[in-house]
mmCIF file of the C-alpha atoms, coordinates in Angstrom:
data_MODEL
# 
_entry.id   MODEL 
# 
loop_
_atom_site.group_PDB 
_atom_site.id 
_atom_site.type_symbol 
_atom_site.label_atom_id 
_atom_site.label_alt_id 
_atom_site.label_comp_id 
_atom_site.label_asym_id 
_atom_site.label_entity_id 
_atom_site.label_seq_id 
_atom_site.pdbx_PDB_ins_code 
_atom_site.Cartn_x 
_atom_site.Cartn_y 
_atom_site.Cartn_z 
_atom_site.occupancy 
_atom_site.B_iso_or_equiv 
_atom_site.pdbx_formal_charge 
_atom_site.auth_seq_id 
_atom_site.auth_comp_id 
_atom_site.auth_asym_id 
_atom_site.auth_atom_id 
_atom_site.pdbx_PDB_model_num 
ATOM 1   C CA . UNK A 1 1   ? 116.885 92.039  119.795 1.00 0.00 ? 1   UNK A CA 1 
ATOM 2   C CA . UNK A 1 2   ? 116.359 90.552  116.313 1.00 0.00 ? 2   UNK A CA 1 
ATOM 3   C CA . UNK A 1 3   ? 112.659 90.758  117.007 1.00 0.00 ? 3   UNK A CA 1 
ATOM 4   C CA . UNK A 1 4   ? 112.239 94.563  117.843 1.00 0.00 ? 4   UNK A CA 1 
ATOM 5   C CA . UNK A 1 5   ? 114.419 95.357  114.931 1.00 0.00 ? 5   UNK A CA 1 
ATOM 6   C CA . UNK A 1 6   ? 112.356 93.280  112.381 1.00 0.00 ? 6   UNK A CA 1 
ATOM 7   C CA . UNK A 1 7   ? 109.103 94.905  113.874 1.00 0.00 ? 7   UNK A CA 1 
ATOM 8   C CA . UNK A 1 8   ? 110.310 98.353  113.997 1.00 0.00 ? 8   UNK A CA 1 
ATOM 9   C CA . UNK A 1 9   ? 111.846 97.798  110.184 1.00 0.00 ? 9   UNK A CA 1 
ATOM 10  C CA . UNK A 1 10  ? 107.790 96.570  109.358 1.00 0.00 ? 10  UNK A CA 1 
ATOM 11  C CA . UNK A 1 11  ? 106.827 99.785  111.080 1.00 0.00 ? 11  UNK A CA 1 
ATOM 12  C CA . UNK A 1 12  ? 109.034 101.958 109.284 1.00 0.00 ? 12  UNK A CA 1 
ATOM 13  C CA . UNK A 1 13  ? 108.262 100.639 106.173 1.00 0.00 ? 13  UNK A CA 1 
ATOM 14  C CA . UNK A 1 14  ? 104.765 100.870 106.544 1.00 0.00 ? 14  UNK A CA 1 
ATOM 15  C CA . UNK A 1 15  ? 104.908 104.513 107.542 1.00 0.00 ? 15  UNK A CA 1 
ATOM 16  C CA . UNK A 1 16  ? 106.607 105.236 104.340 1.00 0.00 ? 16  UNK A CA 1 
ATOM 17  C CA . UNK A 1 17  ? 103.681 103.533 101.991 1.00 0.00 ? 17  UNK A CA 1 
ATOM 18  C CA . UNK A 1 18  ? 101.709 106.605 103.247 1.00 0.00 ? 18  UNK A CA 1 
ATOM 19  C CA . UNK A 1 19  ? 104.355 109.796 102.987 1.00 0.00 ? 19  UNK A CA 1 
ATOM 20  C CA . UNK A 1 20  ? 102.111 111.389 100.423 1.00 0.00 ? 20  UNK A CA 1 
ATOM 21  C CA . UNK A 1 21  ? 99.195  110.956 102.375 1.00 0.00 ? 21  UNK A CA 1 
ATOM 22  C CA . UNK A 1 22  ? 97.759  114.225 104.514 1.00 0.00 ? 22  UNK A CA 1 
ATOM 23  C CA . UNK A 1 23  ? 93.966  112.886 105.319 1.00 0.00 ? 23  UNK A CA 1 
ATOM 24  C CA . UNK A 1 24  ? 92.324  109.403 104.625 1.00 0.00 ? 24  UNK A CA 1 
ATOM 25  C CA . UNK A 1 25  ? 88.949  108.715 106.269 1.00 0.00 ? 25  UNK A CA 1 
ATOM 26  C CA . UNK A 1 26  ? 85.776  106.477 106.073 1.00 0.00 ? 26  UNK A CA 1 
ATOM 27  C CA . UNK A 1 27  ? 82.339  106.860 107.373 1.00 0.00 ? 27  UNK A CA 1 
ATOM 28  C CA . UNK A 1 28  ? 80.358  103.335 107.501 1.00 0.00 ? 28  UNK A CA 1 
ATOM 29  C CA . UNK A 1 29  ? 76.694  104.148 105.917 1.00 0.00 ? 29  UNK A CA 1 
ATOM 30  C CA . UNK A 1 30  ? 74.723  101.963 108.296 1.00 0.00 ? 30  UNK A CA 1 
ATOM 31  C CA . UNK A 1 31  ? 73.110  98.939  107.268 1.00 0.00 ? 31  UNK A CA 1 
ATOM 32  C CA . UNK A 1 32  ? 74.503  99.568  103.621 1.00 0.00 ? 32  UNK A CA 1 
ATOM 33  C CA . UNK A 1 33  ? 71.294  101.992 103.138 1.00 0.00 ? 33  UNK A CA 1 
ATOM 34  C CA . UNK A 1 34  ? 72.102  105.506 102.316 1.00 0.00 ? 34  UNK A CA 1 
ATOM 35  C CA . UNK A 1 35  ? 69.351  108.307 102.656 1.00 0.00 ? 35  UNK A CA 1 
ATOM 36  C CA . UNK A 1 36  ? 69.330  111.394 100.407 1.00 0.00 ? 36  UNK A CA 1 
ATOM 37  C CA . UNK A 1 37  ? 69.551  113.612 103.468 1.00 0.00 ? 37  UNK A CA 1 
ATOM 38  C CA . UNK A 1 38  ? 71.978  112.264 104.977 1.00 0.00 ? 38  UNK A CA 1 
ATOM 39  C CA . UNK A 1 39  ? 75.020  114.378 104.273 1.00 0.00 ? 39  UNK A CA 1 
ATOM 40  C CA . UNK A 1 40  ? 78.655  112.567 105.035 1.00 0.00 ? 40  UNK A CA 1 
ATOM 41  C CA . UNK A 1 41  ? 81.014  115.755 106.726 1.00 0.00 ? 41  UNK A CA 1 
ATOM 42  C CA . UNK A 1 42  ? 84.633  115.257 107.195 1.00 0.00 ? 42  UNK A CA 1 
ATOM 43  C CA . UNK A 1 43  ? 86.375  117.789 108.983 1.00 0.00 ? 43  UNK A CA 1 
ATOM 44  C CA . UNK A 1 44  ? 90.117  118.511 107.864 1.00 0.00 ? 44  UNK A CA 1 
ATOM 45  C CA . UNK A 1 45  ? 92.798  121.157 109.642 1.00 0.00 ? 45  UNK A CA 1 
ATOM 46  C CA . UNK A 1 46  ? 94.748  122.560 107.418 1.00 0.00 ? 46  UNK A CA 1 
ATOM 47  C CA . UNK A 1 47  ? 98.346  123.663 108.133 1.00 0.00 ? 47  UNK A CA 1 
ATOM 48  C CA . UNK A 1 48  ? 100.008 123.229 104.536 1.00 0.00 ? 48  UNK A CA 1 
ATOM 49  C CA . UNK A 1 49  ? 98.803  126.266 102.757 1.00 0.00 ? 49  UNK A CA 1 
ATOM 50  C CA . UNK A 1 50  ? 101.864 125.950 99.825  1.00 0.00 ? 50  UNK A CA 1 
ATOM 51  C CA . UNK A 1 51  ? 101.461 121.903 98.467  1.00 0.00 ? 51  UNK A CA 1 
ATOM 52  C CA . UNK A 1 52  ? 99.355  121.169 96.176  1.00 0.00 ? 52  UNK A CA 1 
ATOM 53  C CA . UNK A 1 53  ? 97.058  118.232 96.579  1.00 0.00 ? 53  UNK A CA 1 
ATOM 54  C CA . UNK A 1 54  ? 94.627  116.238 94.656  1.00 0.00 ? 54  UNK A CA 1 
ATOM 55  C CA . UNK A 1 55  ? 91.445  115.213 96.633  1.00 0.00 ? 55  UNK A CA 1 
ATOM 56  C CA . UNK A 1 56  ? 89.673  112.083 96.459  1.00 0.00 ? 56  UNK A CA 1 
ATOM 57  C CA . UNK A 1 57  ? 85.836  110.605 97.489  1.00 0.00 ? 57  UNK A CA 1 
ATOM 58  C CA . UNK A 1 58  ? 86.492  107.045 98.202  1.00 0.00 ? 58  UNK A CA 1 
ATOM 59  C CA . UNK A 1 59  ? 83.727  104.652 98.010  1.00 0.00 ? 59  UNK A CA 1 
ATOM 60  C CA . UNK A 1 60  ? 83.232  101.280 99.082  1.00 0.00 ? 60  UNK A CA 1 
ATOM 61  C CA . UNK A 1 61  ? 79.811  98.951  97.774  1.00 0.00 ? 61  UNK A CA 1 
ATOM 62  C CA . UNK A 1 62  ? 79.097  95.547  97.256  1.00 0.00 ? 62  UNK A CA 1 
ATOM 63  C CA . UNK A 1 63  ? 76.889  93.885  94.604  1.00 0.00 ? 63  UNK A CA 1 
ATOM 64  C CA . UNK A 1 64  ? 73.777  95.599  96.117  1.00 0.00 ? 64  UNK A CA 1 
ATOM 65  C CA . UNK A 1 65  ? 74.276  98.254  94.550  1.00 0.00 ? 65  UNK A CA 1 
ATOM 66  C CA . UNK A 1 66  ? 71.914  99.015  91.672  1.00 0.00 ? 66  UNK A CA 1 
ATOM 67  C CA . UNK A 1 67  ? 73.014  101.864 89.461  1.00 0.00 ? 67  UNK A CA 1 
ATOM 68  C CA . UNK A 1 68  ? 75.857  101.492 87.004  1.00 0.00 ? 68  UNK A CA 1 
ATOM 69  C CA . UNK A 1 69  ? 76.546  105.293 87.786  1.00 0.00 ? 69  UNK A CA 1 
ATOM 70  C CA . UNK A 1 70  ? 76.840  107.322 91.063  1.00 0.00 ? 70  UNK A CA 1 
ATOM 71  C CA . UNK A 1 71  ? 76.076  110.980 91.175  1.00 0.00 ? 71  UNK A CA 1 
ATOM 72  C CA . UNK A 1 72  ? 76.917  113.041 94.367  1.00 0.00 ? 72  UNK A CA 1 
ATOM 73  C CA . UNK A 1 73  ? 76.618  116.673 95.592  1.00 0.00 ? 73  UNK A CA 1 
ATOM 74  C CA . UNK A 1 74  ? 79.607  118.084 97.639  1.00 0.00 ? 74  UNK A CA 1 
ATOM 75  C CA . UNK A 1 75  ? 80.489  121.258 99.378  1.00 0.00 ? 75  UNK A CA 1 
ATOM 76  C CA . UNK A 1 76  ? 84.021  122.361 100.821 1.00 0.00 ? 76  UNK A CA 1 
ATOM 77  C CA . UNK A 1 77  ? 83.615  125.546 103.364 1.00 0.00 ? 77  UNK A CA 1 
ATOM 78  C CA . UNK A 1 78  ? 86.866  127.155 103.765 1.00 0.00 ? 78  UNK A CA 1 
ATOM 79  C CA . UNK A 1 79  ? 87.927  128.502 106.650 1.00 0.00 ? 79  UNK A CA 1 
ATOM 80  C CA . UNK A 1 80  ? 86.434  132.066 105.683 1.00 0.00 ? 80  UNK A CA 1 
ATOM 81  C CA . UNK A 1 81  ? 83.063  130.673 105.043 1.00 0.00 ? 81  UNK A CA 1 
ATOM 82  C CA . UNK A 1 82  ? 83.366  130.525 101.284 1.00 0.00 ? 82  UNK A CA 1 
ATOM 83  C CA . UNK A 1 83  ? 81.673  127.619 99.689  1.00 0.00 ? 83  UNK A CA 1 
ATOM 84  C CA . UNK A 1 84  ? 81.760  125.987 96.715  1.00 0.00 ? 84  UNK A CA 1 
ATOM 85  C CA . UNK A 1 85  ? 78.824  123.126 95.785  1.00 0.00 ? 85  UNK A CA 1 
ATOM 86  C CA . UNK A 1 86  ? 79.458  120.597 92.898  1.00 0.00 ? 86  UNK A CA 1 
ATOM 87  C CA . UNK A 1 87  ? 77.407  117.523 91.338  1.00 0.00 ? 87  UNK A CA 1 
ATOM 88  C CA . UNK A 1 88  ? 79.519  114.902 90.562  1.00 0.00 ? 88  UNK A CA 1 
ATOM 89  C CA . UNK A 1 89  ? 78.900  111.250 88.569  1.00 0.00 ? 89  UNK A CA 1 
ATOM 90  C CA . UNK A 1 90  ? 80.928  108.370 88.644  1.00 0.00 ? 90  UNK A CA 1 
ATOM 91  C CA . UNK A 1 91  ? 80.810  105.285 87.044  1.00 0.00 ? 91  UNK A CA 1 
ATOM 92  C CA . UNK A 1 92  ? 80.646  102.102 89.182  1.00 0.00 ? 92  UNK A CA 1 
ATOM 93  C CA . UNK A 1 93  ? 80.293  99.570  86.253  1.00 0.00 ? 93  UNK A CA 1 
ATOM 94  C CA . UNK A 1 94  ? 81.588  99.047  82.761  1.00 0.00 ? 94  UNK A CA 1 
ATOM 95  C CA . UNK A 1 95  ? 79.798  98.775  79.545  1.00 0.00 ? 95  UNK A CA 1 
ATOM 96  C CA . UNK A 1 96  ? 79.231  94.975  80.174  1.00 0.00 ? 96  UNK A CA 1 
ATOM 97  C CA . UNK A 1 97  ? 78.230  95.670  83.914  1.00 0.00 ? 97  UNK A CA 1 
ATOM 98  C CA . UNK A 1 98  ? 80.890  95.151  85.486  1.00 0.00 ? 98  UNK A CA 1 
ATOM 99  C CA . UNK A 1 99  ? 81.930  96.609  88.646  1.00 0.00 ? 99  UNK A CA 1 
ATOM 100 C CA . UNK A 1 100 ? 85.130  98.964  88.474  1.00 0.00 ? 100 UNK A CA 1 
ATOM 101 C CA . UNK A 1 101 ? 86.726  100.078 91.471  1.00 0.00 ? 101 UNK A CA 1 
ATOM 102 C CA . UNK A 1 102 ? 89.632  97.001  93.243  1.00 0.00 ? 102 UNK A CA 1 
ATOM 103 C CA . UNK A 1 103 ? 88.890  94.212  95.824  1.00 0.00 ? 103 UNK A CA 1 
ATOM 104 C CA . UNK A 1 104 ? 88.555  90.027  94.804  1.00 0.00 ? 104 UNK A CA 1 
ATOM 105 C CA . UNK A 1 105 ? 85.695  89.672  96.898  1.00 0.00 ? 105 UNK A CA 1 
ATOM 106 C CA . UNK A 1 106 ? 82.219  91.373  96.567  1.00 0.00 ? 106 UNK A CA 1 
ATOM 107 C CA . UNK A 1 107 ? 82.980  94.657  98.389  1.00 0.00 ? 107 UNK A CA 1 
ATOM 108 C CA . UNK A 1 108 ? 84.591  96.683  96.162  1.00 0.00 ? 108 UNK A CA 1 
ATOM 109 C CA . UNK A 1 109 ? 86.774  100.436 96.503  1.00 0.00 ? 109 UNK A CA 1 
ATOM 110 C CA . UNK A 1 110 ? 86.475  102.985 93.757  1.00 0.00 ? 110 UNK A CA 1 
ATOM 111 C CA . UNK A 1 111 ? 88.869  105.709 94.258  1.00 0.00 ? 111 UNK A CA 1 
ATOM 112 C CA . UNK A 1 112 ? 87.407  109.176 92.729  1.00 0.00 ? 112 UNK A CA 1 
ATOM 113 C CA . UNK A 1 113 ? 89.285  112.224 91.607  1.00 0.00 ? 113 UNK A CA 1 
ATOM 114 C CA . UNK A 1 114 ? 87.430  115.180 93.189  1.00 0.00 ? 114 UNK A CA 1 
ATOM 115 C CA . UNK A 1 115 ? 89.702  118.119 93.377  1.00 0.00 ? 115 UNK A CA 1 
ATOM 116 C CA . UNK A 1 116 ? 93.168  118.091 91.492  1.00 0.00 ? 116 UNK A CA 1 
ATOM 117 C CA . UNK A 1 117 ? 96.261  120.362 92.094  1.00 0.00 ? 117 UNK A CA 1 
ATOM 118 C CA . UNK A 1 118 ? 94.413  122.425 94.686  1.00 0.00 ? 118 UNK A CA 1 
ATOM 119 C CA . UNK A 1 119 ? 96.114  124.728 97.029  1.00 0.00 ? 119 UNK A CA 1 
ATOM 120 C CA . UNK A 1 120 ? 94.184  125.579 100.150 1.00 0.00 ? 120 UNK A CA 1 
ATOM 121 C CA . UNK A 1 121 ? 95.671  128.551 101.044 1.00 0.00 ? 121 UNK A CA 1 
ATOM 122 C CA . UNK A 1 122 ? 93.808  129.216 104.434 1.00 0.00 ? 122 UNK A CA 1 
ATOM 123 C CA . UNK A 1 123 ? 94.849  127.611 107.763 1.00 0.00 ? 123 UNK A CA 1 
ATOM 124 C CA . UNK A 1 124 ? 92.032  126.461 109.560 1.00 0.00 ? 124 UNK A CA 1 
ATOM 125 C CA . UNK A 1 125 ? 89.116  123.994 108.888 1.00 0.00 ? 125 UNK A CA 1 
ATOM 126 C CA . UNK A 1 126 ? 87.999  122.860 105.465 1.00 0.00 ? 126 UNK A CA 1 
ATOM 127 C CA . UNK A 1 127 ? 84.682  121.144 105.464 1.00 0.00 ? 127 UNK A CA 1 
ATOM 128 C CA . UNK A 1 128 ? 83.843  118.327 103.256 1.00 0.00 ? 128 UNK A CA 1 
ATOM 129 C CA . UNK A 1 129 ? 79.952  117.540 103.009 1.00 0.00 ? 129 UNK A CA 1 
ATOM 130 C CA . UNK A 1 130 ? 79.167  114.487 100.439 1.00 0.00 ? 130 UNK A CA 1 
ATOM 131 C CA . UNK A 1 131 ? 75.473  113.805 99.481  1.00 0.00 ? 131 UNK A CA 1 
ATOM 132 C CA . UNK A 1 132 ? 74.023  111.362 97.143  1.00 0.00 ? 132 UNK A CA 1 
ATOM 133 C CA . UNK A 1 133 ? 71.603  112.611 94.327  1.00 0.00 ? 133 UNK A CA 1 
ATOM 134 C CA . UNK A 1 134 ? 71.234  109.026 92.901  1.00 0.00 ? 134 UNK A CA 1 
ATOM 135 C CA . UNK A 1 135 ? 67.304  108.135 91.837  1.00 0.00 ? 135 UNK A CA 1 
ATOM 136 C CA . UNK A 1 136 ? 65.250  105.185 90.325  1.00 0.00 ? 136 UNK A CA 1 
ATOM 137 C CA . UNK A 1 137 ? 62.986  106.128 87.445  1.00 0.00 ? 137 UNK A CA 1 
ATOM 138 C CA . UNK A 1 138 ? 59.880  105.898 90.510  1.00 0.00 ? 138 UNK A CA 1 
ATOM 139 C CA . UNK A 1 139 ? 61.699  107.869 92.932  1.00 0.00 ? 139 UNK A CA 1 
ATOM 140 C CA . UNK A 1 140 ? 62.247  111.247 91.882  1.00 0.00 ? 140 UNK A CA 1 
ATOM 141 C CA . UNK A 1 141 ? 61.624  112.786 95.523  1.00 0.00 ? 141 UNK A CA 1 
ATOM 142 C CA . UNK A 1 142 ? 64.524  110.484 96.590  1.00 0.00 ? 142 UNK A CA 1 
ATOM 143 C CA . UNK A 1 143 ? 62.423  109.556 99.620  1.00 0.00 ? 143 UNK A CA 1 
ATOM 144 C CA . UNK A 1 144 ? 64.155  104.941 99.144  1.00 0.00 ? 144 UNK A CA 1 
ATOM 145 C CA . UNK A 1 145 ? 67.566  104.544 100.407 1.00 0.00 ? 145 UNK A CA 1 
ATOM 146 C CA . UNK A 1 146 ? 70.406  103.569 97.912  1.00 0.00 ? 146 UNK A CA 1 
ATOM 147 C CA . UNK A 1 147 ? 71.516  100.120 98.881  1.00 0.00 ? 147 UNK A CA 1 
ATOM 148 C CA . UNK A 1 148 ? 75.102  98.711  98.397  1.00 0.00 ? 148 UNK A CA 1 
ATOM 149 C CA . UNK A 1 149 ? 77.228  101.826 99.856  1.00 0.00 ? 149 UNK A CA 1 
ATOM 150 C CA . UNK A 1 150 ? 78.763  100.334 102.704 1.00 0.00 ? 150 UNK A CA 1 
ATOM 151 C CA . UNK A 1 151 ? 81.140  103.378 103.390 1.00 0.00 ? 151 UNK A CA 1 
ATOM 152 C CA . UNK A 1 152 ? 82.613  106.914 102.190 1.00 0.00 ? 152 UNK A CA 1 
ATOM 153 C CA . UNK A 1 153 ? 85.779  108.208 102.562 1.00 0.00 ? 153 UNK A CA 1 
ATOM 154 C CA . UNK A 1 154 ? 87.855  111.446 102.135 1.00 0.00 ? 154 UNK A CA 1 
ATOM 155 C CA . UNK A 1 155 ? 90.971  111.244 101.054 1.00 0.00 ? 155 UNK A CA 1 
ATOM 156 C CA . UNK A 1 156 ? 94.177  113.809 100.352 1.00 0.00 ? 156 UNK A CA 1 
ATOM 157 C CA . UNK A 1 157 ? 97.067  113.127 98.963  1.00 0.00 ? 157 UNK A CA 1 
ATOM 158 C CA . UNK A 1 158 ? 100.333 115.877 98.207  1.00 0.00 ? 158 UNK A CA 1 
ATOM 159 C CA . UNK A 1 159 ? 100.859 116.260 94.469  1.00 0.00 ? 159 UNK A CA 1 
ATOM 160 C CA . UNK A 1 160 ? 104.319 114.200 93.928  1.00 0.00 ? 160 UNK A CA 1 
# 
C-alpha cells in the first residue's frame, strides 16, 4: 500500500510541475541537418479563447552548430485563415562564444520568446510553421543544410 501511495504522490507531483503548460512539442530534424525548405508545422486546438499565453520556439543543438545567431521565419494561421509571417533572430552564443541556452552536456535547449500575452480568441486550429533563414557568406540561395539543430519545439504556456 505504501508503494502505490508513494508512486501516485510522484505522479501527482509531477503533474503539477506542468499546470501552466497548454502545448509542448518537439520535432527531431533528422540527422542534425536542417534544409531551408523544410518547414517544421505544429498543429494546436484551441479551446481557451480568454487566457492569455506567451508562446515559445524551443530549440535544441549541439556544438555543430556554426552560427552564433539563429534567424527563423514563422507563420500562425488562425482558424479563419488569417496569417501572420515574422523573421525572427536569436542568439545561440555569447560575446565570448559561448553557447546560451541550459544542458551540462553538449546538446543544449534555448527557450525563445515568440509571442507574449496573446489571446487566441478563435476555437479551432492554430498553425505554427517554423523555417530557418540562416546562411553562410557562400550560400546565399540557402541550397547547404544547417548542421547542429537536433530538434524544434512549440511550446505554450498560460500567463501566471
Amino acid at each position: 500500500m505504501n508503494n502505490y501511495l508513494t508512486i501516485l504522490f510522484c505522479g501527482m507531483l509531477l503533474m503539477s510541475c506542468n499546470i501552466n503548460m497548454d502545448y509542448n512539442k518537439y520535432t527531431p530534424i533528422e540527422s542534425h541537418q536542417w534544409f531551408s525548405n523544410n518547414t517544421i508545422e505544429f498543429v494546436v486546438n484551441n479551446l481557451d479563447t480568454i487566457s492569455k499565453k506567451n508562446v515559445f520556439i524551443n530549440i535544441r543543438n549541439n556544438k555543430n552548430y556554426e552560427f552564433s545567431s539563429l534567424f527563423l521565419i514563422t507563420k500562425i494561421e488562425f482558424p479563419n485563415g488569417f496569417q501572420v509571417v515574422d523573421t525572427l533572430e536569436y542568439e545561440m552564443t555569447d560575446s565570448e562564444g559561448n553557447w546560451l541556452g541550459t544542458g551540462f552536456t553538449e546538446l543544449k535547449e534555448n527557450k525563445l520568446f515568440y509571442k507574449e500575452n496573446v489571446v487566441f480568441s478563435e476555437k479551432g486550429d492554430y498553425k505554427f510553421n517554423i523555417q530557418h533563414a540562416t546562411r553562410s557568406i557562400h550560400d546565399i540561395e540557402g541550397k547547404n543544410p544547417l548542421t547542429g539543430i537536433t530538434d524544434v519545439g512549440l511550446s505554450i504556456e498560460k500567463v501566471k
